[in-house]
Amino acid sequence: MTYNHPKFLVAVDCVIFGYEDSELKVLLRHRDFDPGKGGWSLPGGFVNEKESVEDAALRVLFETTGLKDIFLEQIYTFSEPNRDPGERVISVSFFALIKIQDHDTELVGKNGAHWIPISELPELIFDHKVMVDQALLALQTKAANEVIGRELLPDFFTFNQLVDLYYAIYKRPFDPSNFRKRVKSLNVIERLNFKDKANSRKGAFYYRFKEPEQIEPYSRMVFRLHNQR
Amino acid sequence: MTYNHPKFLVAVDCVIFGYEDSELKVLLRHRDFDPGKGGWSLPGGFVNEKESVEDAALRVLFETTGLKDIFLEQIYTFSEPNRDPGERVISVSFFALIKIQDHDTELVGKNGAHWIPISELPELIFDHKVMVDQALLALQTKAANEVIGRELLPDFFTFNQLVDLYYAIYKRPFDPSNFRKRVKSLNVIERLNFKDKANSRKGAFYYRFKEPEQIEPYSRMVFRLHNQR
DNA sequence: GCAAAAGTGTTGATGATACACCCATGT
DNA sequence: ACATGGGTGTATCATCAACACTTTTGC
């Protein structure tokens, strides 16, 4: 049997976060087609027959970065009838985390995509700014509930890199000493027996994330996002 | 200009929570039509032209409960190609909170809808069980971040009713004394000068929620959902 | 006066914050 | 030996959980 109701174009838009040079960045596309020609947009695409929105998002991610097996999370569905001035499109937004150093820079360039620091966001078309804001909030929430970084940092990293990542995500300072204590207590990373000597004479040990199966559940960071009053 | 891509049926499904007889309940429909005939489903409906998914959900809510101005929050979009055996349908789930005592019971009956305690959920069609589980989690999260009850309890209520609501939502006990202290400290409810004398000789004061504009921001309950380890 | 529920107070444990201090090393 | 960032320890304060206690009232 079939239903008799209106049908809609369905698209996905991806807020792809990366971390580089102590900055949180988003992958944006410069639009060379209408609608929104000349403006900036999130990488996105239409959903195909026999494809879930998650699969469509993974396809878009592969097309723009050349990477598979990417962290991906659905965020919200935007459906205002006039949100796309061209034609009605219902769009599902996602956020993704990738290690910038791993991606295919050639592909990225070919697609007119660019890594833009979150602090220097240009005007975005349609409701894409809202998507970025929601994605950033989701990233902050994720970072509060677990030690983030597995999908953003290099495989080996120092505590300084980790705390700098948190600083970039939250735009607020963290006491390095207390941060270190907290992260260590959660038992999700392990120290390696070599150091980064580039930034100090003493050298800072490298760490890496443990394999997921070695990690106990409920290892939350739980610092207050809003620590006023 | 227009796009040339496949189009899809888009629907909404609503997890409507109510609170009655110290139990958290969900409004379910008994299906007298295919697919899923004879089973239980969430109230839902297809999205119309020129209607956002939020508007569609509000319409479904009005049709099943007779109520407007309902608390409503989008949760997730389900898009597996085969999730509906009839034809491909992409469905956006919502959760809603209503005061059971306010609703139009006649309408509800006419639609084959029933209030089912969350602890006695029957088998649900398609992926509707997942929708309920996600909605319950969203409700628990909301209850942890603010004092919930404005949309579920009668206008006047006692502290016991409030703590019982929390018990129903979390299925775990709360120390009445500490709960009371916590809620009072958040300054979101105010005591009225009359009592419920039905359950004790002393009588328990009635309270009501303050108007939203009288409430300071960041009044979170913040008790741990998972208080193991 | 006493039972029973409403409501308050106290205490010890836990966790967060601020910050002083020690460590290792290249020059 | 000292400057520099890496890393540890500690004192203070806020918050939470447990539970003893007091209050109010009808019978």
CSV table of C-alpha atoms in Angstrom, one decimal, chain A residues 116-217:
chain,number,residue,atom,x,y,z
A,116,ILE,CA,37.6,28.6,8.9
A,117,PRO,CA,38.4,29.4,12.5
A,118,ILE,CA,35.2,29.4,14.6
A,119,SER,CA,36.1,32.9,15.8
A,120,GLU,CA,36.1,34.2,12.2
A,121,LEU,CA,32.9,32.8,10.8
A,122,PRO,CA,31.6,34.6,7.8
A,123,GLU,CA,28.0,35.2,7.0
A,124,LEU,CA,26.4,31.9,6.2
A,125,ILE,CA,23.4,31.3,3.9
A,126,PHE,CA,19.9,30.3,5.0
A,127,ASP,CA,19.8,29.0,8.6
A,128,HIS,CA,23.4,27.6,8.5
A,129,LYS,CA,24.5,29.9,11.2
A,130,VAL,CA,22.0,28.4,13.6
A,131,MET,CA,23.3,25.0,12.6
A,132,VAL,CA,26.8,26.0,13.6
A,133,ASP,CA,25.7,27.4,16.9
A,134,GLN,CA,23.7,24.3,17.8
A,135,ALA,CA,26.6,22.1,16.7
A,136,LEU,CA,29.1,24.1,18.9
A,137,LEU,CA,26.7,23.7,21.8
A,138,ALA,CA,26.5,19.9,21.1
A,139,LEU,CA,30.3,19.8,21.0
A,140,GLN,CA,30.6,21.6,24.4
A,141,THR,CA,28.1,19.2,25.9
A,142,LYS,CA,30.0,16.3,24.6
A,143,ALA,CA,33.2,17.7,26.0
A,144,ALA,CA,31.6,18.1,29.4
A,145,ASN,CA,30.4,14.6,29.4
A,146,GLU,CA,33.5,12.8,28.4
A,147,VAL,CA,37.1,13.6,27.6
A,148,ILE,CA,37.0,14.8,24.1
A,149,GLY,CA,39.9,14.7,21.7
A,150,ARG,CA,40.1,11.2,20.3
A,151,GLU,CA,38.6,12.4,17.0
A,152,LEU,CA,40.2,15.9,16.9
A,153,LEU,CA,43.8,15.5,18.3
A,154,PRO,CA,46.7,13.6,16.7
A,155,ASP,CA,47.1,10.0,18.0
A,156,PHE,CA,49.8,11.2,20.4
A,157,PHE,CA,49.3,14.5,22.3
A,158,THR,CA,50.4,16.3,25.4
A,159,PHE,CA,48.3,17.5,28.3
A,160,ASN,CA,48.9,21.0,27.0
A,161,GLN,CA,47.4,20.2,23.7
A,162,LEU,CA,44.4,18.7,25.4
A,163,VAL,CA,43.8,21.6,27.7
A,164,ASP,CA,44.3,24.0,24.7
A,165,LEU,CA,41.6,22.1,22.8
A,166,TYR,CA,39.2,22.6,25.7
A,167,TYR,CA,40.1,26.2,25.8
A,168,ALA,CA,39.3,26.5,22.1
A,169,ILE,CA,36.0,24.7,22.5
A,170,TYR,CA,34.8,26.7,25.5
A,171,LYS,CA,36.6,30.0,25.1
A,172,ARG,CA,37.3,30.0,28.8
A,173,PRO,CA,40.4,29.2,30.8
A,174,PHE,CA,41.0,26.0,32.6
A,175,ASP,CA,43.4,25.6,35.5
A,176,PRO,CA,46.0,23.3,34.0
A,177,SER,CA,46.6,21.6,37.4
A,178,ASN,CA,43.0,20.8,38.1
A,179,PHE,CA,42.3,19.9,34.6
A,180,ARG,CA,45.1,17.4,34.6
A,181,LYS,CA,43.9,15.9,37.9
A,182,ARG,CA,40.4,15.5,36.6
A,183,VAL,CA,41.4,13.9,33.3
A,184,LYS,CA,43.8,11.5,35.0
A,185,SER,CA,41.1,10.5,37.4
A,186,LEU,CA,38.9,9.4,34.6
A,187,ASN,CA,41.4,6.8,33.3
A,188,VAL,CA,40.7,7.3,29.6
A,189,ILE,CA,44.2,8.2,28.4
A,190,GLU,CA,47.5,6.5,29.0
A,191,ARG,CA,51.0,8.0,29.2
A,192,LEU,CA,53.6,7.0,26.6
A,193,ASN,CA,57.3,6.7,27.4
A,194,PHE,CA,58.5,9.5,25.2
A,195,LYS,CA,58.2,13.3,25.4
A,196,ASP,CA,57.6,16.3,23.3
A,197,LYS,CA,60.7,18.4,23.8
A,198,ALA,CA,59.8,21.2,21.4
A,199,ASN,CA,58.2,23.5,23.9
A,200,SER,CA,60.3,23.1,27.0
A,201,ARG,CA,63.6,21.8,28.3
A,202,LYS,CA,62.0,19.3,30.6
A,203,GLY,CA,59.7,17.9,27.9
A,204,ALA,CA,56.1,17.0,28.2
A,205,PHE,CA,55.0,13.3,28.1
A,206,TYR,CA,52.9,12.2,25.2
A,207,TYR,CA,49.6,10.5,25.9
A,208,ARG,CA,47.1,8.6,23.9
A,209,PHE,CA,43.5,7.6,24.3
A,210,LYS,CA,42.9,4.1,25.5
A,211,GLU,CA,41.0,1.7,23.4
A,212,PRO,CA,37.3,2.1,24.0
A,213,GLU,CA,36.9,-1.4,25.5
A,214,GLN,CA,39.5,-0.5,28.2
A,215,ILE,CA,37.5,2.5,29.4
A,216,GLU,CA,35.0,2.3,32.2
A,217,PRO,CA,31.6,3.8,31.6
